[in-house]
Every structure is written in C-alpha cells, then in structure tokens.
Amino acid sequence: MSILSLRRTSLLFGLSLLAGLARAESWPQPDWQSQPAPTSAAIAELEAYAFAPRDEVQRTGVRSDALLVVRDGQIVYERYAAPTTAQTAHLTWSMAKSLLATTLGVAYGEGRFKLDAPVAKYYPAMAGHPQIKIGHLLNWASGLAWEEDYEYAPLKSSVVAMLYTRGRGDMAAFTAAHAADAAPGTRFRYSSGDSNVLAAALRGMVGEQAYGDYPWTALFEPLGIDSAVWERDGAGTFVGSSYAYMSARNLARVGLLMQRGGRWGERQLLPEAWVAFVSTPFAGYQPQLAKPGDAVPGGHWWLNAELPGSRRPWPDAPAATIAALGHWGQGLYVLPEDKLVVVRYADDRDASFNHNELLKRVRAAFAEEVQP
C-alpha cells in the first residue's frame, strides 16, 4: 500500500470513528432529550438551596430564576421561578463575554485573526495602544486604566459610564480612549471595556457586511439556537460585555459545545487549540490578590484551576470546571469530567449565593450517575 493510500485509509477511519461517536452521543438536534432524574434527597437539598423561599421585598438571599442541568447531552433537571419560563430569553449580563469568546473561536478557526496580532489591525481606534494584542484583551490584561465598579462606586466607574452615560454611544471607542497604567499582558484587571473592544475588532475581522449576522451564522445557527438577542451600542457594535439574552436551554447548547471540546456532532466547530487557550489560566494572574471563591481568569471564561500556592476556588467541583459568569448570580458551568452542564439564571442582590455550594449539590444529585 502506498503512503498516499495509507493516509487516505487513516483519514477515512478517523472520520468514521468521529461519525460513530457523534451518533452514539445524545445531542439536542433539533431539541433536547429530557430524562428527569428520579426524586431524591440530594435533589431536595439542591432545591432547598437554589429555590429557597423568595424574598420579593428586600430582595435578599439566593434568588434563582432558572436552574437547568444537562448530563451527557440530556436534560436531567429543569426548574424555573416565575416570571421566568423555559422560553424566557434571560439577560446573561457578563456571560455575554464568554459567548463573545466562543464566537471569536469560530472566527479563529476560519483564520480571520491571530491571538498575537495587534488589536489596532482590526480596530483602528486602538492605534494609540499598538502593543495591545487580541490575546491580551481575552485575558483581561490590556493594561488600560479601567475601573470595573458597579452599584457601590458609580461616580468613578468606567463600566457604568460606558454602559449608561458618556460611553454608551460608542463603547469600544470610549474604552480605547483610556490611558494605560500597566504594560499589556502583565496584569489581570477585569474589564468590560476590553470585551467591547474585542466586539469591535470582530467587525474588522469578518467585515461590515457579515458582522451583523455573524454570531448567528457562525455560532448560534450551527448549535440550533433558534432565539437570541444581542444588543448593539450607538455605533452598531455588539455589547459583548453585557447585553445578550438567551433561554436556559439555548445557553446550555454553548455549554455542551465546550463540554465536548468544541465539537458539535460531527463538526469541530471550535478548534481544539482555541478551547485549550480559553481554558488556560492567564499567566500573569496572582491568586493571592483574589477574594476566596473567585474563579481564575482564562480566555474570557472562568476557571476552577488550582494554581501553585492556592487552592481551587470551588473545592467541591473538579479542577477542569470552566464557567461563564455574570452579574447578579448568572452562571453557565461546564464540568467535563462529570459530563455535566449547568445553567443558572438569577436575581441575586447580595452575597448570599456561593458557586461552590451550588456545584456541590448538583454533583451530589447527578454526577455519580454518569456512565463512563
């Protein structure tokens, strides 16, 4: 047999294995299969935590709007608190950042940009910061002098000004006008501004004509997401930091994509190298400066990584857990080892909710039943 024939045979064998694997797995095509887990004491304990009596006056405590658990591609648990339903396109808040990163991952696989390329190549308004690269923004390591404060410090908050006052007309340009106070790539500072510059750079990567539909054609439609809203600012740029809306069932599709290494059915939608990048801790992160329970920054995803000199942020969840997190308790948790995807929408207004407490209870209720 010639080398060429051997290569063809190996390729066909590999494709056949991939196709067989995809057929054997459960995928939401077109909709999720639902196999609710039988009632148990562990599920009752999970519900007691996630859906405690709801305080609508003081708005204190754990206030879940939705909780959806997918195990090995099938829904095993689903519950909503009115007025949220299975059809509600819920505000994701900063989970939009991870949606943006996943959209960029498709563009990366299409060869539209490189991580080490200057941002200004795709977004000329960043010409004043020629050393900032796409990878720096994805790690929230632009070095720009940014203040990510919310309700408790609105007067000095960069993000409040960007979303609601003088920056709302062109959020990326507002961010680009900030001075630098650190060298790019040397310091982690969480920044919604970095995310919106990335959203503007995406336009330069794919072109004006394709930009308006790109999240749908590149990501949502291949995943079977039939309904999503992503707001744009006054300049027509997607508000990649904050303003995407999606049902829990649709968001779980993004989680399943990540749980299976960027593969959707027989298609490798996200390059494996991209999944590895976003799942790798930012090298300049200093866990000793973080608060207990703070997740580790990756590439616009949050990680449960155990770094030297520190413990896992969520000790009762596997170290490989990754998450998209948002204001007021939004969470998309991906636990590859347990074959679990968890979506939580919420309206938490204080510090009552704890990621580890939720994941501990989810795993107690569902993870041990996973088949190898």
mmCIF file of C-alpha atoms in Angstrom:
data_model
loop_
_atom_site.group_PDB
_atom_site.id
_atom_site.type_symbol
_atom_site.label_atom_id
_atom_site.label_comp_id
_atom_site.label_asym_id
_atom_site.label_seq_id
_atom_site.Cartn_x
_atom_site.Cartn_y
_atom_site.Cartn_z
ATOM 1 C CA MET A 1 0.000 0.000 0.000
ATOM 2 C CA SER A 2 1.348 3.428 -0.900
ATOM 3 C CA ILE A 3 1.860 6.168 1.678
ATOM 4 C CA LEU A 4 -0.895 8.184 -0.008
ATOM 5 C CA SER A 5 -3.322 5.257 0.190
ATOM 6 C CA LEU A 6 -2.389 4.663 3.823
ATOM 7 C CA ARG A 7 -3.083 8.302 4.650
ATOM 8 C CA ARG A 8 -6.441 8.160 2.898
ATOM 9 C CA THR A 9 -7.354 4.970 4.753
ATOM 10 C CA SER A 10 -6.336 6.513 8.102
ATOM 11 C CA LEU A 11 -8.335 9.654 7.370
ATOM 12 C CA LEU A 12 -11.440 7.691 6.426
ATOM 13 C CA PHE A 13 -11.068 5.531 9.534
ATOM 14 C CA GLY A 14 -10.770 8.634 11.736
ATOM 15 C CA LEU A 15 -13.806 10.261 10.153
ATOM 16 C CA SER A 16 -15.760 7.033 10.570
ATOM 17 C CA LEU A 17 -14.868 6.885 14.272
ATOM 18 C CA LEU A 18 -15.913 10.531 14.750
ATOM 19 C CA ALA A 19 -19.200 9.965 12.944
ATOM 20 C CA GLY A 20 -19.915 6.859 15.013
ATOM 21 C CA LEU A 21 -19.149 8.718 18.237
ATOM 22 C CA ALA A 22 -21.441 11.591 17.282
ATOM 23 C CA ARG A 23 -24.285 9.175 16.523
ATOM 24 C CA ALA A 24 -23.827 7.361 19.823
ATOM 25 C CA GLU A 25 -23.955 10.569 21.833
ATOM 26 C CA SER A 26 -27.078 12.498 22.710
ATOM 27 C CA TRP A 27 -27.341 15.925 21.067
ATOM 28 C CA PRO A 28 -30.166 18.488 21.090
ATOM 29 C CA GLN A 29 -30.967 18.015 17.418
ATOM 30 C CA PRO A 30 -33.416 19.578 16.991
ATOM 31 C CA ASP A 31 -34.403 19.711 20.663
ATOM 32 C CA TRP A 32 -33.098 18.384 23.942
ATOM 33 C CA GLN A 33 -33.982 14.912 25.089
ATOM 34 C CA SER A 34 -35.272 15.047 28.643
ATOM 35 C CA GLN A 35 -34.768 12.238 31.133
ATOM 36 C CA PRO A 36 -35.640 13.755 34.518
ATOM 37 C CA ALA A 37 -33.738 12.153 37.358
ATOM 38 C CA PRO A 38 -35.962 10.452 39.955
ATOM 39 C CA THR A 39 -36.718 12.386 43.109
ATOM 40 C CA SER A 40 -34.029 12.005 45.739
ATOM 41 C CA ALA A 41 -32.831 13.519 48.984
ATOM 42 C CA ALA A 42 -29.895 15.073 47.094
ATOM 43 C CA ILE A 43 -32.223 16.817 44.639
ATOM 44 C CA ALA A 44 -34.364 18.041 47.520
ATOM 45 C CA GLU A 45 -31.262 19.517 49.135
ATOM 46 C CA LEU A 46 -30.284 21.191 45.861
ATOM 47 C CA GLU A 47 -33.745 22.722 45.527
ATOM 48 C CA ALA A 48 -33.754 23.898 49.128
ATOM 49 C CA TYR A 49 -30.566 25.838 48.387
ATOM 50 C CA ALA A 50 -31.299 27.105 44.879
ATOM 51 C CA PHE A 51 -35.001 27.804 45.328
ATOM 52 C CA ALA A 52 -35.300 28.945 48.920
ATOM 53 C CA PRO A 53 -38.428 30.967 49.799
ATOM 54 C CA ARG A 54 -38.120 34.073 47.664
ATOM 55 C CA ASP A 55 -37.876 37.483 49.300
ATOM 56 C CA GLU A 56 -39.502 39.934 46.889
ATOM 57 C CA VAL A 57 -39.470 42.846 49.339
ATOM 58 C CA GLN A 58 -35.852 43.145 50.459
ATOM 59 C CA ARG A 59 -34.606 41.003 47.543
ATOM 60 C CA THR A 60 -32.111 39.244 49.770
ATOM 61 C CA GLY A 61 -30.861 35.675 49.746
ATOM 62 C CA VAL A 62 -30.404 33.142 46.948
ATOM 63 C CA ARG A 63 -32.891 34.030 44.216
ATOM 64 C CA SER A 64 -32.691 31.581 41.309
ATOM 65 C CA ASP A 65 -34.764 32.343 38.216
ATOM 66 C CA ALA A 66 -33.819 29.119 36.418
ATOM 67 C CA LEU A 67 -31.762 26.017 37.044
ATOM 68 C CA LEU A 68 -31.091 23.559 34.240
ATOM 69 C CA VAL A 69 -28.832 20.506 34.481
ATOM 70 C CA VAL A 70 -27.723 18.573 31.401
ATOM 71 C CA ARG A 71 -25.983 15.232 31.898
ATOM 72 C CA ASP A 72 -24.273 13.601 28.935
ATOM 73 C CA GLY A 73 -26.375 15.596 26.477
ATOM 74 C CA GLN A 74 -29.780 15.074 28.118
ATOM 75 C CA ILE A 75 -31.747 17.312 30.453
ATOM 76 C CA VAL A 76 -31.999 15.649 33.864
ATOM 77 C CA TYR A 77 -33.298 18.615 35.860
ATOM 78 C CA GLU A 78 -35.123 21.823 34.997
ATOM 79 C CA ARG A 79 -36.947 24.327 37.171
ATOM 80 C CA TYR A 80 -37.967 27.970 36.828
ATOM 81 C CA ALA A 81 -39.236 30.682 39.163
ATOM 82 C CA ALA A 82 -41.964 32.950 37.790
ATOM 83 C CA PRO A 83 -41.986 35.004 35.691
ATOM 84 C CA THR A 84 -39.049 33.161 34.065
ATOM 85 C CA THR A 85 -40.006 30.149 31.927
ATOM 86 C CA ALA A 86 -38.262 27.739 29.576
ATOM 87 C CA GLN A 87 -38.975 30.204 26.753
ATOM 88 C CA THR A 88 -37.644 33.313 28.519
ATOM 89 C CA ALA A 89 -34.675 34.971 26.864
ATOM 90 C CA HIS A 90 -32.955 35.949 30.100
ATOM 91 C CA LEU A 91 -30.337 38.679 30.361
ATOM 92 C CA THR A 92 -26.963 36.980 30.615
ATOM 93 C CA TRP A 93 -25.043 40.013 31.874
ATOM 94 C CA SER A 94 -21.325 39.166 31.730
ATOM 95 C CA MET A 95 -21.917 35.638 30.487
ATOM 96 C CA ALA A 96 -22.055 37.539 27.194
ATOM 97 C CA LYS A 97 -18.260 37.800 27.438
ATOM 98 C CA SER A 98 -17.929 34.026 27.129
ATOM 99 C CA LEU A 99 -20.453 33.999 24.273
ATOM 100 C CA LEU A 100 -18.250 36.573 22.565
ATOM 101 C CA ALA A 101 -15.165 34.429 23.148
ATOM 102 C CA THR A 102 -16.944 31.415 21.659
ATOM 103 C CA THR A 103 -17.999 33.440 18.609
ATOM 104 C CA LEU A 104 -14.405 34.601 18.232
ATOM 105 C CA GLY A 105 -13.331 30.971 18.444
ATOM 106 C CA VAL A 106 -15.238 30.218 15.247
ATOM 107 C CA ALA A 107 -13.582 33.209 13.567
ATOM 108 C CA TYR A 108 -10.210 31.969 14.814
ATOM 109 C CA GLY A 109 -10.851 28.590 13.218
ATOM 110 C CA GLU A 110 -11.673 30.360 9.958
ATOM 111 C CA GLY A 111 -8.261 32.014 10.039
ATOM 112 C CA ARG A 112 -9.645 35.528 10.455
ATOM 113 C CA PHE A 113 -7.198 36.624 13.176
ATOM 114 C CA LYS A 114 -4.260 35.589 15.332
ATOM 115 C CA LEU A 115 -4.020 35.890 19.093
ATOM 116 C CA ASP A 116 -0.719 37.744 18.889
ATOM 117 C CA ALA A 117 -1.970 40.268 16.324
ATOM 118 C CA PRO A 118 -2.272 43.915 17.427
ATOM 119 C CA VAL A 119 -5.875 44.874 18.152
ATOM 120 C CA ALA A 120 -5.380 48.000 16.036
ATOM 121 C CA LYS A 121 -5.056 45.787 12.945
ATOM 122 C CA TYR A 122 -8.780 45.024 13.245
ATOM 123 C CA TYR A 123 -9.947 48.097 15.158
ATOM 124 C CA PRO A 124 -8.045 51.247 14.129
ATOM 125 C CA ALA A 125 -9.318 53.263 17.116
ATOM 126 C CA MET A 126 -6.772 51.302 19.174
ATOM 127 C CA ALA A 127 -3.867 52.802 17.212
ATOM 128 C CA GLY A 128 -2.868 54.696 20.356
ATOM 129 C CA HIS A 129 -2.198 51.338 22.043
ATOM 130 C CA PRO A 130 -0.152 49.464 19.412
ATOM 131 C CA GLN A 131 1.229 46.926 21.918
ATOM 132 C CA ILE A 132 -2.171 45.566 22.968
ATOM 133 C CA LYS A 133 -2.897 42.266 21.237
ATOM 134 C CA ILE A 134 -6.062 40.242 20.837
ATOM 135 C CA GLY A 135 -4.857 37.695 23.394
ATOM 136 C CA HIS A 136 -4.300 40.433 25.974
ATOM 137 C CA LEU A 137 -7.935 41.523 25.690
ATOM 138 C CA LEU A 138 -9.166 37.942 26.004
ATOM 139 C CA ASN A 139 -7.194 37.592 29.247
ATOM 140 C CA TRP A 140 -8.498 40.948 30.561
ATOM 141 C CA ALA A 141 -4.879 42.080 30.522
ATOM 142 C CA SER A 142 -4.933 45.135 28.257
ATOM 143 C CA GLY A 143 -3.174 47.297 30.843
ATOM 144 C CA LEU A 144 -5.732 50.085 30.378
ATOM 145 C CA ALA A 145 -6.645 52.191 33.420
ATOM 146 C CA TRP A 146 -10.137 50.767 33.896
ATOM 147 C CA GLU A 147 -12.439 50.773 36.928
ATOM 148 C CA GLU A 148 -14.977 47.926 36.934
ATOM 149 C CA ASP A 149 -17.167 49.159 39.789
ATOM 150 C CA TYR A 150 -20.937 48.876 39.824
ATOM 151 C CA GLU A 151 -23.628 49.982 42.256
ATOM 152 C CA TYR A 152 -21.285 50.894 45.087
ATOM 153 C CA ALA A 153 -18.982 53.297 43.256
ATOM 154 C CA PRO A 154 -20.888 54.704 40.273
ATOM 155 C CA LEU A 155 -19.120 58.076 40.118
ATOM 156 C CA LYS A 156 -15.668 56.642 39.410
ATOM 157 C CA SER A 157 -16.846 53.577 37.493
ATOM 158 C CA SER A 158 -15.605 53.145 33.941
ATOM 159 C CA VAL A 159 -18.176 50.449 33.228
ATOM 160 C CA VAL A 160 -21.149 52.499 34.443
ATOM 161 C CA ALA A 161 -20.034 55.410 32.253
ATOM 162 C CA MET A 162 -19.561 53.072 29.298
ATOM 163 C CA LEU A 163 -22.909 51.319 29.559
ATOM 164 C CA TYR A 164 -25.156 54.152 30.721
ATOM 165 C CA THR A 165 -23.713 57.639 30.247
ATOM 166 C CA ARG A 166 -20.982 59.223 28.131
ATOM 167 C CA GLY A 167 -19.661 55.983 26.643
ATOM 168 C CA ARG A 168 -22.886 54.377 25.545
ATOM 169 C CA GLY A 169 -22.822 55.801 22.015
ATOM 170 C CA ASP A 170 -19.566 54.014 21.151
ATOM 171 C CA MET A 171 -18.401 51.734 23.932
ATOM 172 C CA ALA A 172 -15.257 50.478 22.224
ATOM 173 C CA ALA A 173 -14.078 53.992 21.369
ATOM 174 C CA PHE A 174 -14.766 55.059 24.951
ATOM 175 C CA THR A 175 -12.539 52.231 26.170
ATOM 176 C CA ALA A 176 -9.815 52.914 23.615
ATOM 177 C CA ALA A 177 -9.583 56.499 24.870
ATOM 178 C CA HIS A 178 -8.440 55.296 28.305
ATOM 179 C CA ALA A 179 -4.792 55.684 29.185
ATOM 180 C CA ALA A 180 -2.600 52.713 30.017
ATOM 181 C CA ASP A 181 -1.329 52.135 33.530
ATOM 182 C CA ALA A 182 0.395 48.770 33.002
ATOM 183 C CA ALA A 183 2.202 47.018 30.190
ATOM 184 C CA PRO A 184 -0.144 44.777 28.152
ATOM 185 C CA GLY A 185 -0.114 41.163 29.256
ATOM 186 C CA THR A 186 1.449 41.797 32.645
ATOM 187 C CA ARG A 187 -1.586 42.353 34.867
ATOM 188 C CA PHE A 188 -5.094 40.950 35.178
ATOM 189 C CA ARG A 189 -7.780 43.593 35.612
ATOM 190 C CA TYR A 190 -11.329 42.558 34.857
ATOM 191 C CA SER A 191 -12.701 44.942 32.247
ATOM 192 C CA SER A 192 -15.966 45.065 30.346
ATOM 193 C CA GLY A 193 -14.202 47.624 28.183
ATOM 194 C CA ASP A 194 -11.729 45.002 26.978
ATOM 195 C CA SER A 195 -14.689 42.861 25.908
ATOM 196 C CA ASN A 196 -16.326 45.629 23.908
ATOM 197 C CA VAL A 197 -13.078 46.433 22.116
ATOM 198 C CA LEU A 198 -12.992 42.744 21.143
ATOM 199 C CA ALA A 199 -16.560 43.038 19.856
ATOM 200 C CA ALA A 200 -15.480 45.995 17.724
ATOM 201 C CA ALA A 201 -12.403 44.115 16.491
ATOM 202 C CA LEU A 202 -14.663 41.283 15.351
ATOM 203 C CA ARG A 203 -16.173 43.673 12.827
ATOM 204 C CA GLY A 204 -12.738 44.257 11.348
ATOM 205 C CA MET A 205 -12.059 40.528 11.259
ATOM 206 C CA VAL A 206 -15.215 39.479 9.391
ATOM 207 C CA GLY A 207 -16.151 42.643 7.524
ATOM 208 C CA GLU A 208 -19.036 45.059 7.849
ATOM 209 C CA GLN A 209 -21.409 43.066 5.666
ATOM 210 C CA ALA A 210 -21.055 39.843 7.654
ATOM 211 C CA TYR A 211 -20.769 41.421 11.098
ATOM 212 C CA GLY A 212 -24.437 41.981 11.931
ATOM 213 C CA ASP A 213 -25.333 38.323 11.472
ATOM 214 C CA TYR A 214 -22.030 36.744 12.399
ATOM 215 C CA PRO A 215 -22.854 35.443 15.921
ATOM 216 C CA TRP A 216 -25.885 33.746 14.377
ATOM 217 C CA THR A 217 -24.291 32.310 11.240
ATOM 218 C CA ALA A 218 -21.036 31.324 12.956
ATOM 219 C CA LEU A 219 -22.292 30.017 16.307
ATOM 220 C CA PHE A 220 -25.990 30.179 17.127
ATOM 221 C CA GLU A 221 -27.394 28.545 14.000
ATOM 222 C CA PRO A 222 -24.882 25.658 13.927
ATOM 223 C CA LEU A 223 -25.832 24.912 17.562
ATOM 224 C CA GLY A 224 -29.550 25.021 16.788
ATOM 225 C CA ILE A 225 -30.121 28.165 18.865
ATOM 226 C CA ASP A 226 -33.383 29.421 17.445
ATOM 227 C CA SER A 227 -33.826 32.577 19.507
ATOM 228 C CA ALA A 228 -31.299 35.055 20.860
ATOM 229 C CA VAL A 229 -30.962 38.803 21.243
ATOM 230 C CA TRP A 230 -27.653 40.647 21.333
ATOM 231 C CA GLU A 231 -27.927 44.399 21.762
ATOM 232 C CA ARG A 232 -25.670 46.829 19.929
ATOM 233 C CA ASP A 233 -24.469 50.258 21.002
ATOM 234 C CA GLY A 234 -24.912 53.535 19.147
ATOM 235 C CA ALA A 235 -22.021 52.675 16.816
ATOM 236 C CA GLY A 236 -23.588 49.338 15.877
ATOM 237 C CA THR A 237 -21.105 47.269 17.891
ATOM 238 C CA PHE A 238 -22.353 44.251 19.815
ATOM 239 C CA VAL A 239 -22.278 44.934 23.546
ATOM 240 C CA GLY A 240 -20.032 41.938 24.059
ATOM 241 C CA SER A 241 -19.636 42.677 27.733
ATOM 242 C CA SER A 242 -23.204 42.522 28.906
ATOM 243 C CA TYR A 243 -26.288 42.516 26.738
ATOM 244 C CA ALA A 244 -27.028 39.111 25.254
ATOM 245 C CA TYR A 245 -30.354 37.413 26.015
ATOM 246 C CA MET A 246 -30.992 33.683 25.690
ATOM 247 C CA SER A 247 -33.151 30.948 27.186
ATOM 248 C CA ALA A 248 -31.527 28.497 29.587
ATOM 249 C CA ARG A 249 -31.988 25.661 27.102
ATOM 250 C CA ASN A 250 -30.253 27.627 24.362
ATOM 251 C CA LEU A 251 -27.392 28.722 26.599
ATOM 252 C CA ALA A 252 -26.880 25.093 27.602
ATOM 253 C CA ARG A 253 -26.046 24.332 23.969
ATOM 254 C CA VAL A 254 -22.975 26.550 24.282
ATOM 255 C CA GLY A 255 -22.070 24.666 27.444
ATOM 256 C CA LEU A 256 -22.388 21.302 25.703
ATOM 257 C CA LEU A 257 -20.161 22.564 22.886
ATOM 258 C CA MET A 258 -17.480 23.408 25.455
ATOM 259 C CA GLN A 259 -18.037 20.206 27.440
ATOM 260 C CA ARG A 260 -17.279 18.219 24.288
ATOM 261 C CA GLY A 261 -14.136 20.111 23.417
ATOM 262 C CA GLY A 262 -15.587 22.429 20.792
ATOM 263 C CA ARG A 263 -17.214 19.620 18.800
ATOM 264 C CA TRP A 264 -20.859 19.709 17.732
ATOM 265 C CA GLY A 265 -21.988 16.419 16.306
ATOM 266 C CA GLU A 266 -19.517 15.514 13.577
ATOM 267 C CA ARG A 267 -18.208 19.085 13.214
ATOM 268 C CA GLN A 268 -15.276 20.547 15.134
ATOM 269 C CA LEU A 269 -16.857 23.996 15.388
ATOM 270 C CA LEU A 270 -14.175 25.396 17.709
ATOM 271 C CA PRO A 271 -10.544 24.448 17.128
ATOM 272 C CA GLU A 272 -9.117 22.332 19.919
ATOM 273 C CA ALA A 273 -6.355 24.911 20.265
ATOM 274 C CA TRP A 274 -8.973 27.581 20.955
ATOM 275 C CA VAL A 275 -10.685 25.524 23.664
ATOM 276 C CA ALA A 276 -7.261 24.931 25.216
ATOM 277 C CA PHE A 277 -6.460 28.646 25.154
ATOM 278 C CA VAL A 278 -9.675 29.843 26.779
ATOM 279 C CA SER A 279 -9.353 27.066 29.394
ATOM 280 C CA THR A 280 -5.793 28.026 30.366
ATOM 281 C CA PRO A 281 -5.197 30.363 33.335
ATOM 282 C CA PHE A 282 -3.771 33.765 32.465
ATOM 283 C CA ALA A 283 -0.073 33.520 33.252
ATOM 284 C CA GLY A 284 0.034 36.888 34.997
ATOM 285 C CA TYR A 285 -2.821 36.155 37.379
ATOM 286 C CA GLN A 286 -1.982 36.493 41.085
ATOM 287 C CA PRO A 287 -4.406 34.346 43.097
ATOM 288 C CA GLN A 288 -3.142 35.767 46.387
ATOM 289 C CA LEU A 289 -4.799 39.068 45.444
ATOM 290 C CA ALA A 290 -8.188 37.450 44.829
ATOM 291 C CA LYS A 291 -11.053 37.015 47.240
ATOM 292 C CA PRO A 292 -11.856 33.470 48.447
ATOM 293 C CA GLY A 293 -14.002 31.720 45.875
ATOM 294 C CA ASP A 294 -13.018 33.986 42.985
ATOM 295 C CA ALA A 295 -12.579 31.949 39.827
ATOM 296 C CA VAL A 296 -9.341 32.105 37.837
ATOM 297 C CA PRO A 297 -9.402 34.104 34.567
ATOM 298 C CA GLY A 298 -8.832 32.236 31.340
ATOM 299 C CA GLY A 299 -9.670 33.487 27.862
ATOM 300 C CA HIS A 300 -12.961 35.241 28.621
ATOM 301 C CA TRP A 301 -14.025 32.107 30.517
ATOM 302 C CA TRP A 302 -13.585 31.495 34.246
ATOM 303 C CA LEU A 303 -11.660 28.517 35.565
ATOM 304 C CA ASN A 304 -11.586 26.410 38.718
ATOM 305 C CA ALA A 305 -7.863 25.856 38.304
ATOM 306 C CA GLU A 306 -5.681 25.008 41.258
ATOM 307 C CA LEU A 307 -2.647 27.268 40.927
ATOM 308 C CA PRO A 308 0.653 26.958 42.817
ATOM 309 C CA GLY A 309 0.268 28.319 46.323
ATOM 310 C CA SER A 310 -3.539 28.415 46.234
ATOM 311 C CA ARG A 311 -6.488 26.036 46.450
ATOM 312 C CA ARG A 312 -9.206 25.547 43.889
ATOM 313 C CA PRO A 313 -11.724 28.405 44.051
ATOM 314 C CA TRP A 314 -14.588 25.876 44.202
ATOM 315 C CA PRO A 315 -13.109 22.922 46.127
ATOM 316 C CA ASP A 316 -16.134 20.642 45.660
ATOM 317 C CA ALA A 317 -16.010 20.912 41.858
ATOM 318 C CA PRO A 318 -13.386 19.343 39.569
ATOM 319 C CA ALA A 319 -10.336 21.415 38.677
ATOM 320 C CA ALA A 320 -11.302 21.181 34.980
ATOM 321 C CA THR A 321 -14.570 23.061 35.581
ATOM 322 C CA ILE A 322 -14.975 26.188 33.450
ATOM 323 C CA ALA A 323 -17.724 28.779 33.675
ATOM 324 C CA ALA A 324 -19.333 31.811 32.148
ATOM 325 C CA LEU A 325 -20.354 34.133 34.982
ATOM 326 C CA GLY A 326 -22.497 37.242 35.145
ATOM 327 C CA HIS A 327 -23.765 39.960 37.453
ATOM 328 C CA TRP A 328 -26.470 39.067 39.990
ATOM 329 C CA GLY A 329 -25.661 35.358 40.006
ATOM 330 C CA GLN A 330 -25.788 34.278 36.363
ATOM 331 C CA GLY A 331 -23.767 31.132 35.681
ATOM 332 C CA LEU A 332 -23.057 28.586 32.969
ATOM 333 C CA TYR A 333 -20.914 25.811 34.467
ATOM 334 C CA VAL A 334 -19.207 23.142 32.386
ATOM 335 C CA LEU A 335 -17.879 20.053 34.205
ATOM 336 C CA PRO A 336 -16.297 17.867 31.501
ATOM 337 C CA GLU A 337 -15.251 15.041 33.826
ATOM 338 C CA ASP A 338 -18.809 14.667 35.125
ATOM 339 C CA LYS A 339 -20.366 15.229 31.670
ATOM 340 C CA LEU A 340 -22.452 17.980 33.253
ATOM 341 C CA VAL A 341 -23.600 21.370 32.005
ATOM 342 C CA VAL A 342 -25.422 23.622 34.481
ATOM 343 C CA VAL A 343 -27.250 26.850 33.644
ATOM 344 C CA ARG A 344 -28.347 29.157 36.432
ATOM 345 C CA TYR A 345 -30.205 32.418 35.871
ATOM 346 C CA ALA A 346 -30.790 34.555 38.925
ATOM 347 C CA ASP A 347 -31.604 37.854 40.543
ATOM 348 C CA ASP A 348 -29.192 37.745 43.476
ATOM 349 C CA ARG A 349 -28.754 41.167 45.059
ATOM 350 C CA ASP A 350 -26.429 40.350 47.956
ATOM 351 C CA ALA A 351 -23.564 37.962 48.634
ATOM 352 C CA SER A 352 -25.701 35.027 49.763
ATOM 353 C CA PHE A 353 -25.117 32.846 46.704
ATOM 354 C CA ASN A 354 -21.999 30.685 46.540
ATOM 355 C CA HIS A 355 -20.830 28.900 43.384
ATOM 356 C CA ASN A 356 -19.244 26.039 45.278
ATOM 357 C CA GLU A 357 -22.374 25.381 47.347
ATOM 358 C CA LEU A 358 -24.465 25.083 44.187
ATOM 359 C CA LEU A 359 -21.990 22.864 42.348
ATOM 360 C CA LYS A 360 -21.504 20.631 45.391
ATOM 361 C CA ARG A 361 -25.240 19.970 45.490
ATOM 362 C CA VAL A 362 -25.556 19.495 41.731
ATOM 363 C CA ARG A 363 -22.777 16.914 41.766
ATOM 364 C CA ALA A 364 -24.283 15.098 44.747
ATOM 365 C CA ALA A 365 -27.595 14.886 42.909
ATOM 366 C CA PHE A 366 -26.401 13.999 39.412
ATOM 367 C CA ALA A 367 -22.680 13.395 38.881
ATOM 368 C CA GLU A 368 -22.423 9.958 40.441
ATOM 369 C CA GLU A 369 -24.939 8.553 37.978
ATOM 370 C CA VAL A 370 -22.832 9.418 34.932
ATOM 371 C CA GLN A 371 -21.915 6.352 32.897
ATOM 372 C CA PRO A 372 -18.280 6.098 31.762
#
